[in-house]
Coordinates of N, CA, C and O in Angstrom, one line a residue:
M1 N 115.6 98.4 103.8 CA 114.6 97.5 104.6 C 113.2 97.6 104.4 O 113.1 99.3 103.9
T2 N 112.8 96.9 104.9 CA 111.2 96.9 104.9 C 110.9 98.0 105.2 O 110.4 98.4 106.2
N3 N 109.8 99.0 104.5 CA 109.1 99.7 105.2 C 108.1 99.1 105.7 O 106.7 98.8 106.1
P4 N 107.7 99.7 106.8 CA 106.8 99.2 107.8 C 105.3 99.5 107.5 O 104.4 98.9 108.0
K5 N 105.7 101.1 106.7 CA 103.8 101.1 107.0 C 103.4 100.1 105.0 O 102.6 99.9 105.1
T6 N 104.2 99.3 104.3 CA 103.3 98.5 103.0 C 104.0 97.5 103.7 O 104.8 96.5 104.1
A7 N 102.5 96.8 103.8 CA 102.1 95.2 103.6 C 102.5 94.7 103.0 O 101.6 94.4 102.0
T8 N 103.0 94.1 102.4 CA 103.2 93.3 101.4 C 104.5 91.9 101.7 O 104.3 92.0 102.8
L9 N 103.9 91.0 100.3 CA 104.2 90.1 101.1 C 106.6 90.2 100.8 O 107.0 88.9 101.1
R10 N 106.9 91.6 101.3 CA 108.2 91.8 101.0 C 108.7 91.9 102.1 O 109.6 91.4 101.9
S11 N 107.5 91.1 102.9 CA 107.8 91.9 104.1 C 108.4 90.6 104.6 O 107.9 89.9 104.0
P12 N 108.4 90.1 105.8 CA 109.2 88.5 106.1 C 107.1 88.3 106.9 O 107.0 88.9 106.8
S13 N 107.8 87.1 107.2 CA 106.4 86.6 107.4 C 106.5 86.5 109.2 O 107.8 86.5 109.5
P14 N 105.4 86.3 109.2 CA 104.5 86.9 110.7 C 105.7 85.7 111.8 O 105.4 85.0 111.4
P15 N 105.4 86.6 112.8 CA 106.6 85.5 113.7 C 105.6 84.6 114.2 O 104.2 85.1 114.2
S16 N 105.9 83.3 114.3 CA 105.4 82.0 114.7 C 104.1 82.1 115.3 O 102.6 81.9 115.6
E17 N 104.9 82.9 116.7 CA 102.8 83.6 117.8 C 102.2 84.4 117.9 O 101.0 83.5 118.5
L18 N 102.7 84.7 116.7 CA 101.2 85.3 116.1 C 100.2 84.1 116.0 O 98.7 83.9 115.9
R19 N 100.6 83.3 115.3 CA 99.8 81.9 114.8 C 98.9 81.8 115.8 O 97.8 81.0 116.7
D20 N 99.6 81.7 117.9 CA 99.4 80.8 118.8 C 97.3 82.7 119.7 O 97.3 82.2 120.4
E21 N 97.8 83.4 119.3 CA 96.9 84.6 118.9 C 96.4 85.0 117.9 O 95.5 85.4 119.0
L22 N 96.5 83.9 117.1 CA 94.7 84.5 116.8 C 93.9 83.4 116.5 O 94.1 82.2 116.4
Q23 N 93.0 83.6 116.5 CA 92.1 82.5 115.5 C 91.1 82.5 114.6 O 91.0 84.2 114.3
F24 N 90.6 82.2 113.8 CA 90.3 82.1 111.6 C 88.2 80.9 112.3 O 88.4 80.4 112.4
V25 N 87.6 82.4 112.3 CA 86.2 82.2 112.0 C 85.3 83.2 111.0 O 85.2 83.9 111.4
D26 N 84.7 82.2 109.4 CA 84.1 82.6 109.1 C 84.3 83.9 108.6 O 84.0 84.7 108.2
G27 N 86.1 83.9 108.1 CA 86.4 84.1 107.0 C 87.3 85.9 107.9 O 87.3 86.8 107.3
L28 N 87.8 85.9 109.0 CA 86.8 87.6 109.5 C 88.6 86.6 110.7 O 88.3 85.5 111.6
L29 N 89.4 87.3 111.4 CA 90.4 87.1 112.7 C 89.7 88.1 114.0 O 89.8 89.1 113.9
H30 N 90.1 87.1 115.0 CA 89.6 87.4 116.1 C 91.5 87.4 117.0 O 91.5 86.0 117.0
W31 N 90.6 88.8 117.6 CA 92.5 88.0 119.0 C 92.1 86.6 119.8 O 91.0 86.9 120.5
V32 N 92.0 86.1 120.2 CA 92.0 85.3 121.4 C 92.3 85.1 122.6 O 91.5 85.1 122.8
T33 N 92.6 87.1 122.6 CA 92.8 87.3 124.1 C 92.9 88.6 124.2 O 93.7 88.6 123.8
P34 N 91.8 88.6 123.0 CA 91.7 90.4 124.3 C 91.6 91.5 124.8 O 91.3 90.8 125.6
S35 N 92.7 92.6 124.7 CA 93.4 93.2 125.4 C 93.7 94.0 125.8 O 94.4 94.4 124.0
G36 N 93.4 96.2 126.4 CA 94.6 96.7 125.6 C 94.4 97.9 123.8 O 92.3 97.2 124.4
R37 N 94.7 97.5 123.5 CA 94.8 97.3 122.0 C 93.6 97.0 121.0 O 93.3 96.8 119.8
R38 N 94.2 95.7 121.8 CA 93.2 94.6 121.1 C 91.9 94.6 121.3 O 91.1 93.8 122.4
K39 N 90.7 95.0 120.6 CA 89.7 94.7 120.5 C 88.8 93.3 120.9 O 89.4 92.9 119.8
R40 N 87.7 94.0 121.1 CA 86.6 92.5 121.0 C 86.6 92.4 118.8 O 86.2 93.7 118.7
G41 N 85.9 91.3 118.8 CA 85.6 91.6 117.5 C 86.8 91.6 115.9 O 88.4 91.4 116.4
P42 N 86.4 91.5 114.7 CA 86.6 91.4 114.1 C 88.3 92.3 114.2 O 88.0 92.9 114.3
I43 N 89.5 92.2 113.4 CA 90.7 92.6 113.4 C 90.9 92.7 111.7 O 90.8 92.1 110.9
G44 N 90.5 94.2 111.2 CA 92.1 94.4 110.6 C 90.6 95.6 109.6 O 90.1 95.9 110.3
A45 N 91.2 96.6 109.2 CA 90.5 98.2 108.8 C 90.5 98.3 107.1 O 92.2 98.2 107.0
P46 N 89.9 98.2 106.3 CA 90.3 98.7 105.1 C 91.2 98.9 104.4 O 91.1 100.6 105.1
T47 N 92.1 99.5 103.4 CA 93.3 99.9 103.4 C 93.3 100.0 102.0 O 92.9 98.3 100.8
A48 N 92.9 101.0 101.0 CA 93.6 100.7 99.6 C 95.0 100.5 98.8 O 95.4 101.3 100.3
S49 N 94.9 99.8 98.7 CA 96.7 99.3 98.5 C 96.8 100.4 97.0 O 96.4 101.8 96.4
S50 N 98.4 99.9 96.5 CA 99.0 100.7 95.5 C 97.8 100.7 93.7 O 97.7 101.8 93.4
T51 N 97.8 99.7 94.2 CA 95.8 99.4 93.0 C 94.9 100.2 93.0 O 94.4 100.2 91.8
G52 N 94.5 100.8 94.1 CA 93.2 101.1 94.5 C 92.5 99.9 94.9 O 91.4 100.1 95.8
K53 N 92.5 98.4 94.4 CA 91.8 97.9 95.2 C 91.9 97.8 97.1 O 93.0 98.3 98.1
V54 N 90.7 98.1 97.3 CA 90.6 98.1 99.5 C 90.9 96.6 99.2 O 90.4 94.7 99.1
Y55 N 92.0 96.5 100.9 CA 92.5 94.6 101.7 C 92.1 95.0 103.3 O 91.6 96.9 103.4
M56 N 91.2 94.3 103.8 CA 91.9 94.7 105.4 C 93.9 94.3 105.7 O 93.8 93.1 105.7
R57 N 93.7 94.9 106.7 CA 95.0 95.3 106.9 C 95.5 95.6 108.9 O 93.8 96.4 108.8
F58 N 95.5 95.0 108.6 CA 96.9 94.5 110.8 C 97.3 94.8 110.8 O 98.8 94.7 110.4
G59 N 98.2 95.7 112.6 CA 99.5 96.1 112.5 C 100.5 94.1 113.9 O 98.9 94.5 114.8
Y60 N 101.1 94.5 113.5 CA 101.2 93.5 114.9 C 102.8 94.0 114.9 O 104.3 93.4 113.7
K61 N 103.2 93.6 116.1 CA 104.3 94.4 115.9 C 105.3 94.9 115.6 O 106.9 94.5 114.7
G62 N 105.4 95.7 115.1 CA 105.7 97.3 114.2 C 105.5 96.8 112.3 O 106.2 97.7 112.5
R63 N 104.4 95.5 112.8 CA 104.4 95.9 111.0 C 103.0 95.3 110.8 O 102.3 95.4 111.3
L64 N 102.8 96.2 109.2 CA 101.3 95.5 109.0 C 100.9 94.6 108.3 O 102.0 94.4 107.1
Y65 N 100.4 94.3 108.3 CA 99.6 92.5 107.1 C 98.4 93.0 107.1 O 97.6 93.3 107.8
Y66 N 98.5 92.2 105.8 CA 97.2 91.8 104.6 C 96.3 91.1 105.4 O 97.0 89.8 105.1
V67 N 95.4 91.3 106.1 CA 94.9 89.9 107.1 C 94.3 88.5 105.1 O 95.0 87.0 106.6
H68 N 93.7 88.9 103.9 CA 94.4 87.6 103.5 C 95.4 86.6 103.4 O 95.1 85.3 103.7
N69 N 96.6 87.5 103.8 CA 97.8 86.6 103.8 C 98.0 86.0 105.2 O 98.6 84.7 105.0
V70 N 97.5 86.0 105.7 CA 98.0 85.8 107.0 C 96.4 84.4 107.2 O 97.0 83.7 107.4
V71 N 95.4 84.9 107.1 CA 95.0 83.6 107.1 C 95.5 83.0 105.7 O 95.3 81.7 106.6
V72 N 96.4 82.6 104.6 CA 96.8 81.5 103.9 C 97.9 80.5 104.7 O 97.5 80.0 104.8
W73 N 98.6 82.2 105.3 CA 99.9 81.5 106.3 C 98.9 80.3 107.1 O 99.8 79.0 108.2
M74 N 97.7 80.8 108.2 CA 97.5 80.2 109.3 C 97.3 78.8 108.9 O 97.2 77.8 108.6
L75 N 96.9 78.6 107.6 CA 95.5 77.4 106.9 C 97.2 76.4 106.5 O 96.9 75.2 106.7
T76 N 97.7 76.9 105.8 CA 98.6 76.0 104.9 C 100.2 75.9 106.1 O 100.7 75.1 105.1
G77 N 100.8 77.7 106.0 CA 101.4 77.2 107.2 C 103.1 77.8 106.1 O 103.7 77.8 106.3
E78 N 102.2 78.8 104.8 CA 103.2 79.4 104.4 C 103.3 80.8 103.6 O 101.9 80.7 103.7
W79 N 104.3 81.5 103.5 CA 103.5 82.6 103.3 C 103.4 83.5 101.7 O 104.8 82.8 101.6
V80 N 102.7 82.4 101.5 CA 101.9 82.7 100.0 C 101.9 84.2 99.5 O 100.5 84.3 99.9
E81 N 101.2 84.6 98.4 CA 101.4 85.2 97.8 C 99.2 84.7 97.3 O 99.2 83.5 96.7
C82 N 98.4 85.2 97.9 CA 97.2 85.2 96.9 C 97.0 86.5 96.8 O 96.9 87.4 97.0
D83 N 95.1 85.9 96.7 CA 94.1 87.1 96.2 C 93.1 87.1 96.3 O 93.0 85.4 96.9
H84 N 91.9 87.1 95.9 CA 90.9 87.1 96.1 C 90.1 86.9 94.6 O 89.8 87.5 93.9
E85 N 89.3 85.6 94.6 CA 88.9 84.5 94.2 C 88.2 86.8 93.4 O 87.1 86.1 92.5
D86 N 87.3 85.9 94.3 CA 85.6 87.7 94.1 C 86.5 88.4 94.0 O 85.2 89.4 93.7
G87 N 87.1 88.6 93.5 CA 87.8 90.4 93.7 C 87.1 90.9 94.6 O 88.1 92.2 94.2
D88 N 85.9 90.7 95.4 CA 86.6 91.5 97.5 C 87.9 91.3 97.8 O 87.3 90.3 98.9
G89 N 88.7 93.0 98.4 CA 89.8 92.6 99.2 C 89.0 92.9 100.5 O 89.7 91.9 101.8
T90 N 88.3 92.1 100.9 CA 87.1 92.2 102.7 C 86.5 91.0 102.4 O 86.6 90.6 103.9
N91 N 86.9 90.4 101.5 CA 85.7 88.8 101.6 C 87.0 88.0 101.9 O 87.5 87.3 101.5
N92 N 87.3 87.3 103.2 CA 88.4 86.5 103.1 C 88.2 84.9 103.7 O 88.3 84.7 104.4
L93 N 87.0 84.6 103.3 CA 86.8 83.7 103.3 C 87.7 82.5 102.5 O 88.0 82.7 101.7
A94 N 88.0 81.4 103.8 CA 89.1 80.3 103.0 C 88.5 80.0 101.8 O 89.6 80.6 100.5
S95 N 87.3 79.2 101.7 CA 87.6 78.8 99.6 C 87.8 79.7 99.6 O 87.2 80.2 98.0
N96 N 87.1 81.7 99.2 CA 87.0 83.0 99.1 C 89.1 83.3 98.1 O 89.8 84.2 97.0
L97 N 89.9 83.1 99.1 CA 91.6 82.9 99.0 C 92.3 81.6 98.2 O 91.6 80.9 97.5

């Protein structure tokens, strides 16, 4: 079983309904309808990976996801491994993934 505290591609792809709950604007994910724990503003918290590189990560239905992987999934429909062209794990502009 996948450790829910680990956000990697070994985790299953996000549920399809997540696509309807998020919007991608200028390299940032936002909830379409903020409420309760879903605050207004960008989604994700900087988190150091096992390699020490910092990425943005957020939780949904008990699982953690890296923002850059979700962005690529939203744009392409495929759950694939990607990284940042400029090496900045917090720069999630489509042109940087």
